[in-house]
PDB file of C-alpha atoms in Angstrom:
ATOM      1  CA  MET H 505      13.800  14.213  -6.049  1.00  0.00           C
ATOM      2  CA  LYS H 506      13.585  13.604  -9.774  1.00  0.00           C
ATOM      3  CA  PRO H 507      12.304  10.145 -10.760  1.00  0.00           C
ATOM      4  CA  THR H 508      14.163   7.690 -12.997  1.00  0.00           C
ATOM      5  CA  LEU H 509      12.868   6.115 -16.193  1.00  0.00           C
ATOM      6  CA  LEU H 510      13.563   2.378 -16.392  1.00  0.00           C
ATOM      7  CA  VAL H 511      13.342   0.911 -19.901  1.00  0.00           C
ATOM      8  CA  LEU H 512      12.740  -2.795 -20.544  1.00  0.00           C
ATOM      9  CA  ALA H 513      14.924  -3.335 -23.612  1.00  0.00           C
ATOM     10  CA  ALA H 514      16.258  -6.892 -23.295  1.00  0.00           C
ATOM     11  CA  GLY H 515      13.497  -8.587 -25.300  1.00  0.00           C
ATOM     12  CA  MET H 516      14.317 -11.010 -28.090  1.00  0.00           C
ATOM     13  CA  GLY H 517      11.965  -9.482 -30.693  1.00  0.00           C
ATOM     14  CA  SER H 518      10.855 -12.891 -31.958  1.00  0.00           C
ATOM     15  CA  ARG H 519       7.636 -11.638 -33.599  1.00  0.00           C
ATOM     16  CA  TYR H 520       9.366  -8.560 -35.013  1.00  0.00           C
ATOM     17  CA  GLY H 521      12.274 -10.551 -36.406  1.00  0.00           C
ATOM     18  CA  GLY H 522      15.076  -8.367 -35.104  1.00  0.00           C
ATOM     19  CA  VAL H 523      16.309  -5.956 -32.434  1.00  0.00           C
ATOM     20  CA  LYS H 524      13.344  -3.599 -32.658  1.00  0.00           C
ATOM     21  CA  GLN H 525      14.395  -1.506 -29.651  1.00  0.00           C
ATOM     22  CA  ILE H 526      17.185   0.086 -31.700  1.00  0.00           C
ATOM     23  CA  ASP H 527      15.551   0.116 -35.122  1.00  0.00           C
ATOM     24  CA  SER H 528      15.471   3.557 -36.751  1.00  0.00           C
ATOM     25  CA  VAL H 529      12.084   5.271 -37.153  1.00  0.00           C
ATOM     26  CA  GLY H 530      12.962   9.004 -36.967  1.00  0.00           C
ATOM     27  CA  LYS H 531      14.093  11.341 -39.740  1.00  0.00           C
ATOM     28  CA  ASN H 532      17.616  11.558 -38.282  1.00  0.00           C
ATOM     29  CA  GLY H 533      17.943   7.879 -37.418  1.00  0.00           C
ATOM     30  CA  GLU H 534      16.249   8.104 -34.026  1.00  0.00           C
ATOM     31  CA  CYS H 535      14.750   4.993 -32.431  1.00  0.00           C
ATOM     32  CA  LEU H 536      11.364   4.873 -30.735  1.00  0.00           C
ATOM     33  CA  LEU H 537      13.270   4.979 -27.437  1.00  0.00           C
ATOM     34  CA  ASP H 538      14.824   8.333 -28.335  1.00  0.00           C
ATOM     35  CA  PHE H 539      11.356   9.860 -28.221  1.00  0.00           C
ATOM     36  CA  ALA H 540      10.534   8.175 -24.899  1.00  0.00           C
ATOM     37  CA  ALA H 541      13.725   9.543 -23.326  1.00  0.00           C
ATOM     38  CA  TYR H 542      13.028  13.002 -24.762  1.00  0.00           C
ATOM     39  CA  ASP H 543       9.465  12.969 -23.383  1.00  0.00           C
ATOM     40  CA  ALA H 544      10.665  11.774 -19.975  1.00  0.00           C
ATOM     41  CA  LYS H 545      13.331  14.469 -19.760  1.00  0.00           C
ATOM     42  CA  THR H 546      10.798  17.116 -20.820  1.00  0.00           C
ATOM     43  CA  ALA H 547       8.415  15.805 -18.132  1.00  0.00           C
ATOM     44  CA  GLY H 548      11.016  16.250 -15.368  1.00  0.00           C
ATOM     45  CA  PHE H 549      12.658  12.851 -15.086  1.00  0.00           C
ATOM     46  CA  GLY H 550      16.287  13.043 -14.009  1.00  0.00           C
ATOM     47  CA  LYS H 551      17.745   9.854 -15.448  1.00  0.00           C
ATOM     48  CA  VAL H 552      17.103   6.930 -17.770  1.00  0.00           C
ATOM     49  CA  VAL H 553      18.307   3.365 -17.146  1.00  0.00           C
ATOM     50  CA  TYR H 554      18.061   0.733 -19.879  1.00  0.00           C
ATOM     51  CA  ILE H 555      17.929  -3.012 -19.293  1.00  0.00           C
ATOM     52  CA  ILE H 556      19.556  -4.785 -22.242  1.00  0.00           C
ATOM     53  CA  ARG H 557      21.145  -8.065 -23.305  1.00  0.00           C
ATOM     54  CA  LYS H 558      24.934  -8.257 -23.420  1.00  0.00           C
ATOM     55  CA  ASP H 559      24.881  -9.439 -27.034  1.00  0.00           C
ATOM     56  CA  ILE H 560      23.308  -6.187 -28.298  1.00  0.00           C
ATOM     57  CA  GLU H 561      25.519  -3.816 -26.266  1.00  0.00           C
ATOM     58  CA  LYS H 562      27.691  -2.639 -29.169  1.00  0.00           C
ATOM     59  CA  ASP H 563      24.769  -1.899 -31.497  1.00  0.00           C
ATOM     60  CA  PHE H 564      22.753  -0.446 -28.606  1.00  0.00           C
ATOM     61  CA  ARG H 565      25.486   2.064 -27.830  1.00  0.00           C
ATOM     62  CA  GLU H 566      26.057   3.020 -31.454  1.00  0.00           C
ATOM     63  CA  LYS H 567      22.412   3.320 -32.477  1.00  0.00           C
ATOM     64  CA  LEU H 568      20.862   4.801 -29.304  1.00  0.00           C
ATOM     65  CA  PHE H 569      22.642   5.028 -25.977  1.00  0.00           C
ATOM     66  CA  ASP H 570      25.634   7.223 -26.795  1.00  0.00           C
ATOM     67  CA  ARG H 571      23.340   9.781 -28.443  1.00  0.00           C
ATOM     68  CA  VAL H 572      20.920   9.873 -25.512  1.00  0.00           C
ATOM     69  CA  ALA H 573      23.748   9.939 -22.948  1.00  0.00           C
ATOM     70  CA  ARG H 574      25.163  13.138 -24.469  1.00  0.00           C
ATOM     71  CA  ASN H 575      21.866  14.852 -23.668  1.00  0.00           C
ATOM     72  CA  PHE H 576      20.461  13.046 -20.614  1.00  0.00           C
ATOM     73  CA  ASP H 577      21.857  11.250 -17.562  1.00  0.00           C
ATOM     74  CA  ALA H 578      21.811   7.640 -18.786  1.00  0.00           C
ATOM     75  CA  ASP H 579      22.992   4.193 -17.706  1.00  0.00           C
ATOM     76  CA  TYR H 580      22.340   0.570 -18.610  1.00  0.00           C
ATOM     77  CA  VAL H 581      22.390  -2.840 -16.944  1.00  0.00           C
ATOM     78  CA  PHE H 582      22.294  -6.370 -18.309  1.00  0.00           C
ATOM     79  CA  GLN H 583      19.651  -9.071 -18.117  1.00  0.00           C
ATOM     80  CA  SER H 584      20.379 -12.658 -19.102  1.00  0.00           C
ATOM     81  CA  HIS H 585      18.699 -15.972 -18.404  1.00  0.00           C
ATOM     82  CA  ASP H 586      21.153 -16.668 -15.554  1.00  0.00           C
ATOM     83  CA  SER H 587      20.911 -13.225 -13.909  1.00  0.00           C
ATOM     84  CA  LEU H 588      20.040 -13.501 -10.194  1.00  0.00           C
ATOM     85  CA  LEU H 589      20.201 -17.305 -10.267  1.00  0.00           C
ATOM     86  CA  THR H 590      22.254 -19.505  -7.962  1.00  0.00           C
ATOM     87  CA  GLU H 591      24.695 -21.999  -9.485  1.00  0.00           C
ATOM     88  CA  GLU H 592      22.215 -24.780  -8.788  1.00  0.00           C
ATOM     89  CA  GLN H 593      19.383 -22.858 -10.465  1.00  0.00           C
ATOM     90  CA  ILE H 594      21.587 -22.193 -13.502  1.00  0.00           C
ATOM     91  CA  LYS H 595      22.164 -25.942 -13.871  1.00  0.00           C
ATOM     92  CA  LEU H 596      18.457 -26.701 -13.494  1.00  0.00           C
ATOM     93  CA  SER H 597      17.537 -24.086 -16.129  1.00  0.00           C
ATOM     94  CA  ALA H 598      20.093 -25.297 -18.694  1.00  0.00           C
ATOM     95  CA  GLU H 599      17.434 -25.474 -21.432  1.00  0.00           C
ATOM     96  CA  ARG H 600      16.613 -21.794 -20.984  1.00  0.00           C
ATOM     97  CA  THR H 601      17.797 -19.513 -23.791  1.00  0.00           C
ATOM     98  CA  LYS H 602      16.049 -16.215 -23.044  1.00  0.00           C
ATOM     99  CA  PRO H 603      15.596 -13.902 -20.020  1.00  0.00           C
ATOM    100  CA  TRP H 604      12.830 -14.551 -17.505  1.00  0.00           C
ATOM    101  CA  GLY H 605      10.451 -11.704 -18.299  1.00  0.00           C
ATOM    102  CA  THR H 606       9.656  -8.169 -17.216  1.00  0.00           C
ATOM    103  CA  ALA H 607       9.561  -8.660 -13.432  1.00  0.00           C
ATOM    104  CA  HIS H 608      12.954 -10.370 -13.606  1.00  0.00           C
ATOM    105  CA  ALA H 609      14.264  -7.478 -15.720  1.00  0.00           C
ATOM    106  CA  ILE H 610      13.278  -4.913 -13.103  1.00  0.00           C
ATOM    107  CA  LEU H 611      15.108  -6.861 -10.406  1.00  0.00           C
ATOM    108  CA  CYS H 612      18.228  -6.881 -12.592  1.00  0.00           C
ATOM    109  CA  ALA H 613      18.188  -3.078 -12.295  1.00  0.00           C
ATOM    110  CA  GLU H 614      17.530  -2.891  -8.549  1.00  0.00           C
ATOM    111  CA  LYS H 615      21.056  -1.753  -7.637  1.00  0.00           C
ATOM    112  CA  ALA H 616      20.904   1.042 -10.222  1.00  0.00           C
ATOM    113  CA  ILE H 617      17.654   2.504  -8.842  1.00  0.00           C
ATOM    114  CA  LYS H 618      17.781   4.771  -5.786  1.00  0.00           C
ATOM    115  CA  GLU H 619      14.662   6.854  -6.318  1.00  0.00           C
ATOM    116  CA  PRO H 620      11.010   6.462  -7.406  1.00  0.00           C
ATOM    117  CA  PHE H 621      10.957   5.159 -10.963  1.00  0.00           C
ATOM    118  CA  ALA H 622       8.718   4.608 -13.960  1.00  0.00           C
ATOM    119  CA  VAL H 623       8.859   1.469 -16.107  1.00  0.00           C
ATOM    120  CA  ILE H 624       8.187   1.299 -19.851  1.00  0.00           C
ATOM    121  CA  ASN H 625       8.492  -1.203 -22.672  1.00  0.00           C
ATOM    122  CA  SER H 626      11.049  -0.480 -25.355  1.00  0.00           C
ATOM    123  CA  ASP H 627       8.678  -1.035 -28.279  1.00  0.00           C
ATOM    124  CA  ASP H 628       5.619   1.010 -27.259  1.00  0.00           C
ATOM    125  CA  TYR H 629       4.860   4.692 -27.754  1.00  0.00           C
ATOM    126  CA  TYR H 630       3.199   6.195 -24.671  1.00  0.00           C
ATOM    127  CA  GLY H 631       2.880   9.934 -25.327  1.00  0.00           C
ATOM    128  CA  ARG H 632       4.250  12.868 -23.328  1.00  0.00           C
ATOM    129  CA  GLU H 633       1.079  13.320 -21.284  1.00  0.00           C
ATOM    130  CA  ALA H 634       1.578   9.926 -19.659  1.00  0.00           C
ATOM    131  CA  PHE H 635       5.159  10.767 -18.644  1.00  0.00           C
ATOM    132  CA  GLU H 636       4.036  14.107 -17.222  1.00  0.00           C
ATOM    133  CA  THR H 637       1.262  12.444 -15.202  1.00  0.00           C
ATOM    134  CA  LEU H 638       3.467   9.697 -13.821  1.00  0.00           C
ATOM    135  CA  GLY H 639       6.451  12.002 -13.294  1.00  0.00           C
ATOM    136  CA  LYS H 640       4.356  14.365 -11.184  1.00  0.00           C
ATOM    137  CA  HIS H 641       3.180  11.490  -9.001  1.00  0.00           C
ATOM    138  CA  LEU H 642       6.632   9.970  -8.575  1.00  0.00           C
ATOM    139  CA  SER H 643       8.143  13.347  -7.679  1.00  0.00           C
ATOM    140  CA  SER H 644       5.643  13.656  -4.837  1.00  0.00           C
ATOM    141  CA  ILE H 645       6.344  10.349  -3.052  1.00  0.00           C
ATOM    142  CA  SER H 646       9.188   9.150  -0.840  1.00  0.00           C
ATOM    143  CA  CYS H 647      11.445   6.166  -1.446  1.00  0.00           C
ATOM    144  CA  ASP H 648       9.567   4.105   1.147  1.00  0.00           C
ATOM    145  CA  SER H 649       6.096   5.064  -0.075  1.00  0.00           C
ATOM    146  CA  THR H 650       3.577   2.278  -0.607  1.00  0.00           C
ATOM    147  CA  GLU H 651       1.552   4.369  -3.054  1.00  0.00           C
ATOM    148  CA  HIS H 652       2.568   3.221  -6.516  1.00  0.00           C
ATOM    149  CA  ALA H 653       0.901   4.081  -9.819  1.00  0.00           C
ATOM    150  CA  MET H 654       0.199   3.106 -13.403  1.00  0.00           C
ATOM    151  CA  VAL H 655      -1.160   4.714 -16.540  1.00  0.00           C
ATOM    152  CA  GLY H 656      -3.855   2.674 -18.246  1.00  0.00           C
ATOM    153  CA  TYR H 657      -4.940   2.869 -21.867  1.00  0.00           C
ATOM    154  CA  ILE H 658      -8.212   2.031 -23.622  1.00  0.00           C
ATOM    155  CA  LEU H 659      -7.861  -1.414 -25.205  1.00  0.00           C
ATOM    156  CA  LYS H 660      -9.176  -0.437 -28.654  1.00  0.00           C
ATOM    157  CA  ASN H 661      -6.517   2.307 -28.792  1.00  0.00           C
ATOM    158  CA  THR H 662      -3.743  -0.253 -28.280  1.00  0.00           C
ATOM    159  CA  MET H 663      -4.579  -2.916 -30.856  1.00  0.00           C
ATOM    160  CA  SER H 664      -2.408  -3.909 -33.820  1.00  0.00           C
ATOM    161  CA  LYS H 665      -3.913  -4.714 -37.214  1.00  0.00           C
ATOM    162  CA  ASN H 666      -0.927  -6.949 -37.933  1.00  0.00           C
ATOM    163  CA  GLY H 667      -1.429  -9.612 -35.265  1.00  0.00           C
ATOM    164  CA  SER H 668      -2.218 -10.350 -31.641  1.00  0.00           C
ATOM    165  CA  VAL H 669      -1.084  -8.292 -28.655  1.00  0.00           C
ATOM    166  CA  SER H 670      -0.579  -9.071 -24.973  1.00  0.00           C
ATOM    167  CA  ARG H 671      -2.380  -6.783 -22.522  1.00  0.00           C
ATOM    168  CA  GLY H 672      -3.169  -6.751 -18.821  1.00  0.00           C
ATOM    169  CA  VAL H 673      -6.906  -6.092 -18.486  1.00  0.00           C
ATOM    170  CA  CYS H 674      -7.552  -3.949 -15.403  1.00  0.00           C
ATOM    171  CA  THR H 675     -10.413  -3.423 -12.995  1.00  0.00           C
ATOM    172  CA  VAL H 676     -10.414  -0.168 -11.062  1.00  0.00           C
ATOM    173  CA  LYS H 677     -12.042   0.680  -7.728  1.00  0.00           C
ATOM    174  CA  ASP H 678     -12.072   4.165  -6.202  1.00  0.00           C
ATOM    175  CA  GLY H 679      -9.281   5.292  -8.488  1.00  0.00           C
ATOM    176  CA  MET H 680      -7.017   2.391  -7.513  1.00  0.00           C
ATOM    177  CA  LEU H 681      -6.043  -0.747  -9.396  1.00  0.00           C
ATOM    178  CA  ASP H 682      -8.241  -3.525  -8.019  1.00  0.00           C
ATOM    179  CA  SER H 683      -6.985  -6.347 -10.224  1.00  0.00           C
ATOM    180  CA  ILE H 684      -5.076  -6.971 -13.412  1.00  0.00           C
ATOM    181  CA  GLU H 685      -5.337 -10.103 -15.549  1.00  0.00           C
ATOM    182  CA  GLU H 686      -2.792 -10.887 -18.234  1.00  0.00           C
ATOM    183  CA  ASN H 687      -4.380 -11.663 -21.592  1.00  0.00           C
ATOM    184  CA  LEU H 688      -1.528 -12.977 -23.713  1.00  0.00           C
ATOM    185  CA  LYS H 689      -3.320 -13.153 -27.065  1.00  0.00           C
ATOM    186  CA  ILE H 690      -5.796 -10.428 -28.002  1.00  0.00           C
ATOM    187  CA  TYR H 691      -6.603  -9.919 -31.677  1.00  0.00           C
ATOM    188  CA  TYR H 692      -9.187  -8.784 -34.192  1.00  0.00           C
ATOM    189  CA  GLU H 693     -11.573 -11.396 -35.560  1.00  0.00           C
ATOM    190  CA  GLY H 694     -13.392  -9.368 -38.184  1.00  0.00           C
ATOM    191  CA  SER H 695     -14.672  -6.339 -36.287  1.00  0.00           C
ATOM    192  CA  LYS H 696     -14.638  -8.180 -32.941  1.00  0.00           C
ATOM    193  CA  ILE H 697     -11.849  -8.065 -30.366  1.00  0.00           C
ATOM    194  CA  ILE H 698     -11.104 -11.543 -29.050  1.00  0.00           C
ATOM    195  CA  SER H 699      -8.988 -12.710 -26.120  1.00  0.00           C
ATOM    196  CA  ASP H 700      -7.784 -16.270 -26.700  1.00  0.00           C
ATOM    197  CA  LYS H 701      -7.124 -17.856 -23.311  1.00  0.00           C
ATOM    198  CA  GLY H 702      -6.229 -21.272 -24.684  1.00  0.00           C
ATOM    199  CA  ASP H 703      -9.159 -23.207 -23.311  1.00  0.00           C
ATOM    200  CA  LYS H 704     -11.694 -20.554 -24.315  1.00  0.00           C
ATOM    201  CA  LYS H 705     -12.162 -17.396 -26.372  1.00  0.00           C
ATOM    202  CA  VAL H 706     -13.707 -14.296 -24.827  1.00  0.00           C
ATOM    203  CA  GLU H 707     -15.046 -11.307 -26.736  1.00  0.00           C
ATOM    204  CA  LEU H 708     -13.974  -7.958 -25.303  1.00  0.00           C
ATOM    205  CA  THR H 709     -15.706  -4.609 -25.813  1.00  0.00           C
ATOM    206  CA  GLY H 710     -12.543  -2.664 -26.634  1.00  0.00           C
ATOM    207  CA  ASN H 711     -13.346  -0.136 -23.922  1.00  0.00           C
ATOM    208  CA  GLU H 712     -11.503  -2.032 -21.180  1.00  0.00           C
ATOM    209  CA  TRP H 713      -8.639  -0.298 -19.394  1.00  0.00           C
ATOM    210  CA  VAL H 714      -5.429  -2.165 -20.055  1.00  0.00           C
ATOM    211  CA  SER H 715      -1.842  -2.089 -18.861  1.00  0.00           C
ATOM    212  CA  MET H 716       0.882  -1.195 -21.339  1.00  0.00           C
ATOM    213  CA  ASN H 717       3.566  -1.806 -18.692  1.00  0.00           C
ATOM    214  CA  LEU H 718       3.677   1.900 -17.831  1.00  0.00           C
ATOM    215  CA  PHE H 719       4.037   1.715 -14.066  1.00  0.00           C
ATOM    216  CA  GLY H 720       5.504   3.942 -11.380  1.00  0.00           C
ATOM    217  CA  PHE H 721       7.011   2.532  -8.183  1.00  0.00           C
ATOM    218  CA  SER H 722       8.901   3.660  -5.155  1.00  0.00           C
ATOM    219  CA  PRO H 723      11.957   1.514  -4.307  1.00  0.00           C
ATOM    220  CA  LYS H 724       9.762  -0.037  -1.586  1.00  0.00           C
ATOM    221  CA  ALA H 725       8.170  -2.142  -4.347  1.00  0.00           C
ATOM    222  CA  PHE H 726      11.381  -4.147  -4.705  1.00  0.00           C
ATOM    223  CA  GLU H 727      10.339  -6.061  -1.571  1.00  0.00           C
ATOM    224  CA  THR H 728       7.340  -7.478  -3.429  1.00  0.00           C
ATOM    225  CA  PHE H 729       9.336  -8.009  -6.633  1.00  0.00           C
ATOM    226  CA  ASN H 730      11.909 -10.074  -4.731  1.00  0.00           C
ATOM    227  CA  SER H 731       9.273 -12.091  -2.891  1.00  0.00           C
ATOM    228  CA  TYR H 732       7.435 -12.820  -6.131  1.00  0.00           C
ATOM    229  CA  TRP H 733      10.643 -13.734  -7.947  1.00  0.00           C
ATOM    230  CA  ASN H 734      11.773 -16.163  -5.262  1.00  0.00           C
ATOM    231  CA  ASP H 735       8.421 -17.981  -5.416  1.00  0.00           C
ATOM    232  CA  PHE H 736       8.358 -17.896  -9.215  1.00  0.00           C
ATOM    233  CA  ILE H 737      11.836 -19.305  -9.799  1.00  0.00           C
ATOM    234  CA  ALA H 738      11.332 -22.037  -7.214  1.00  0.00           C
ATOM    235  CA  LYS H 739       8.307 -23.252  -9.185  1.00  0.00           C
ATOM    236  CA  ASN H 740       9.519 -22.591 -12.738  1.00  0.00           C
ATOM    237  CA  VAL H 741      13.298 -23.025 -12.781  1.00  0.00           C
ATOM    238  CA  LYS H 742      13.060 -25.987 -15.178  1.00  0.00           C
ATOM    239  CA  GLU H 743      10.520 -24.333 -17.479  1.00  0.00           C
ATOM    240  CA  PRO H 744      12.180 -23.057 -20.695  1.00  0.00           C
ATOM    241  CA  LYS H 745       9.401 -20.582 -21.556  1.00  0.00           C
ATOM    242  CA  ALA H 746       7.917 -19.412 -18.235  1.00  0.00           C
ATOM    243  CA  GLU H 747       7.963 -15.631 -17.687  1.00  0.00           C
ATOM    244  CA  ALA H 748       7.888 -13.555 -14.519  1.00  0.00           C
ATOM    245  CA  LEU H 749       5.572 -10.712 -15.477  1.00  0.00           C
ATOM    246  CA  LEU H 750       5.445  -7.157 -14.159  1.00  0.00           C
ATOM    247  CA  PRO H 751       1.618  -6.862 -14.141  1.00  0.00           C
ATOM    248  CA  VAL H 752       1.428  -9.934 -11.906  1.00  0.00           C
ATOM    249  CA  VAL H 753       3.580  -8.144  -9.324  1.00  0.00           C
ATOM    250  CA  ALA H 754       1.400  -5.032  -9.546  1.00  0.00           C
ATOM    251  CA  ASP H 755      -1.629  -7.253  -8.979  1.00  0.00           C
ATOM    252  CA  GLN H 756       0.069  -8.827  -5.941  1.00  0.00           C
ATOM    253  CA  ILE H 757       0.853  -5.413  -4.450  1.00  0.00           C
ATOM    254  CA  SER H 758      -2.845  -4.539  -4.610  1.00  0.00           C
ATOM    255  CA  LYS H 759      -4.212  -7.879  -3.420  1.00  0.00           C
ATOM    256  CA  THR H 760      -1.767  -8.484  -0.543  1.00  0.00           C
ATOM    257  CA  GLY H 761      -2.229  -5.035   0.950  1.00  0.00           C
ATOM    258  CA  LYS H 762       1.492  -4.269   0.697  1.00  0.00           C
ATOM    259  CA  GLY H 763       0.617  -1.105  -1.146  1.00  0.00           C
ATOM    260  CA  VAL H 764      -1.796   0.498  -3.558  1.00  0.00           C
ATOM    261  CA  VAL H 765      -1.471   1.206  -7.265  1.00  0.00           C
ATOM    262  CA  LYS H 766      -3.078   4.495  -8.200  1.00  0.00           C
ATOM    263  CA  MET H 767      -4.716   4.325 -11.602  1.00  0.00           C
ATOM    264  CA  PHE H 768      -4.127   7.183 -14.000  1.00  0.00           C
ATOM    265  CA  THR H 769      -5.502   6.991 -17.528  1.00  0.00           C
ATOM    266  CA  SER H 770      -4.574   8.163 -21.008  1.00  0.00           C
ATOM    267  CA  SER H 771      -6.789   8.528 -24.054  1.00  0.00           C
ATOM    268  CA  GLU H 772      -3.820   8.562 -26.457  1.00  0.00           C
ATOM    269  CA  SER H 773      -3.664   6.007 -29.242  1.00  0.00           C
ATOM    270  CA  TRP H 774      -0.884   3.464 -29.090  1.00  0.00           C
ATOM    271  CA  PHE H 775       1.572   2.619 -31.772  1.00  0.00           C
ATOM    272  CA  GLY H 776       4.528   0.312 -31.449  1.00  0.00           C
ATOM    273  CA  MET H 777       6.947  -2.180 -32.946  1.00  0.00           C
ATOM    274  CA  THR H 778       5.430  -5.613 -32.370  1.00  0.00           C
ATOM    275  CA  TYR H 779       5.484  -6.859 -35.961  1.00  0.00           C
ATOM    276  CA  PRO H 780       7.670  -5.955 -39.003  1.00  0.00           C
ATOM    277  CA  GLU H 781       4.649  -4.345 -40.661  1.00  0.00           C
ATOM    278  CA  ASP H 782       4.332  -1.945 -37.716  1.00  0.00           C
ATOM    279  CA  LYS H 783       7.556  -0.105 -38.548  1.00  0.00           C
ATOM    280  CA  GLU H 784       6.129   1.924 -41.415  1.00  0.00           C
ATOM    281  CA  VAL H 785       3.142   2.943 -39.278  1.00  0.00           C
ATOM    282  CA  VAL H 786       5.461   4.103 -36.493  1.00  0.00           C
ATOM    283  CA  LYS H 787       7.582   6.106 -38.951  1.00  0.00           C
ATOM    284  CA  GLN H 788       4.473   7.817 -40.317  1.00  0.00           C
ATOM    285  CA  GLU H 789       3.132   8.649 -36.843  1.00  0.00           C
ATOM    286  CA  ILE H 790       6.472  10.087 -35.714  1.00  0.00           C
ATOM    287  CA  ALA H 791       6.703  12.145 -38.914  1.00  0.00           C
ATOM    288  CA  LYS H 792       3.240  13.594 -38.231  1.00  0.00           C
ATOM    289  CA  LYS H 793       4.290  14.626 -34.724  1.00  0.00           C
ATOM    290  CA  ILE H 794       7.393  16.354 -36.060  1.00  0.00           C
ATOM    291  CA  GLU H 795       5.374  18.153 -38.738  1.00  0.00           C
ATOM    292  CA  SER H 796       2.889  19.364 -36.102  1.00  0.00           C
ATOM    293  CA  GLY H 797       5.684  20.728 -33.903  1.00  0.00           C
ATOM    294  CA  TYR H 798       5.129  18.167 -31.147  1.00  0.00           C
ATOM    295  CA  TYR H 799       8.781  17.144 -31.586  1.00  0.00           C
ATOM    296  CA  PRO H 800      11.589  19.305 -32.967  1.00  0.00           C
ATOM    297  CA  SER H 801      13.082  18.336 -36.303  1.00  0.00           C
ATOM    298  CA  GLN H 802      16.398  17.688 -34.529  1.00  0.00           C
ATOM    299  CA  LEU H 803      15.513  15.819 -31.342  1.00  0.00           C
ATOM    300  CA  TRP H 804      18.911  15.883 -29.625  1.00  0.00           C
ATOM    301  CA  GLU H 805      21.971  18.066 -29.819  1.00  0.00           C
ATOM    302  CA  LYS H 806      24.744  16.200 -31.622  1.00  0.00           C
TER     303      LYS H 806
END
């Protein structure tokens, strides 16, 4: 059974200042997500499903989806702030203007997922090795398996020089994820790496393993996602900025004993589209990979 790639592409791009998930960075107009889909297909994935907002559908199709769909089995689903909510919850969350975060996004795609699946962000570059590692694992498990997985990256390889980043800092025990703590504001302060937790600042070494939201799940994980979501929305339905986060669900799977999350690692350096200044860096890195032969000059057949 070939796994599916699930792409979280419904973000608002507030720090970037635009719809970064479909911004062109390749020599033929490709987006960062073109390269993710290409890597996933090369690694043995059978399908890609995108989670998007309804308001970007037209541009999404024109600038990315239609091109990918001609070369790869592809689909998309919508996420909005009222997705999965009851009429009463919609009324109570009237001040809400954006979707409810990454865990909510995954639940919006539940009906489109029938097989083990990997999850990625739309604005991060992960590298083919990570897709090959996760694809091999997902191809080996059943749909009711409780052995999930993630690929962790070294924190210092995932930092941006243009501003703060959000990372889940992981602890690992016997090759399994033991815990994951969301650090929503990590940044350089001179040569130091600082995590600002609001009430205190903590210096990090840079050698910590962190989550980049590259996870692999069997459909069995939806049980925990639904349980988490029901608790989350009951507590936060009136909160205009609260987010249901994927790493929190992964942490719950490990801590509640409902499954394990096998920890794979990657030494690749990150690049991504968090800030406007990042775009030129991404274009340069992609160009280098094309020049080296890592990617063909023409990624997809027209």
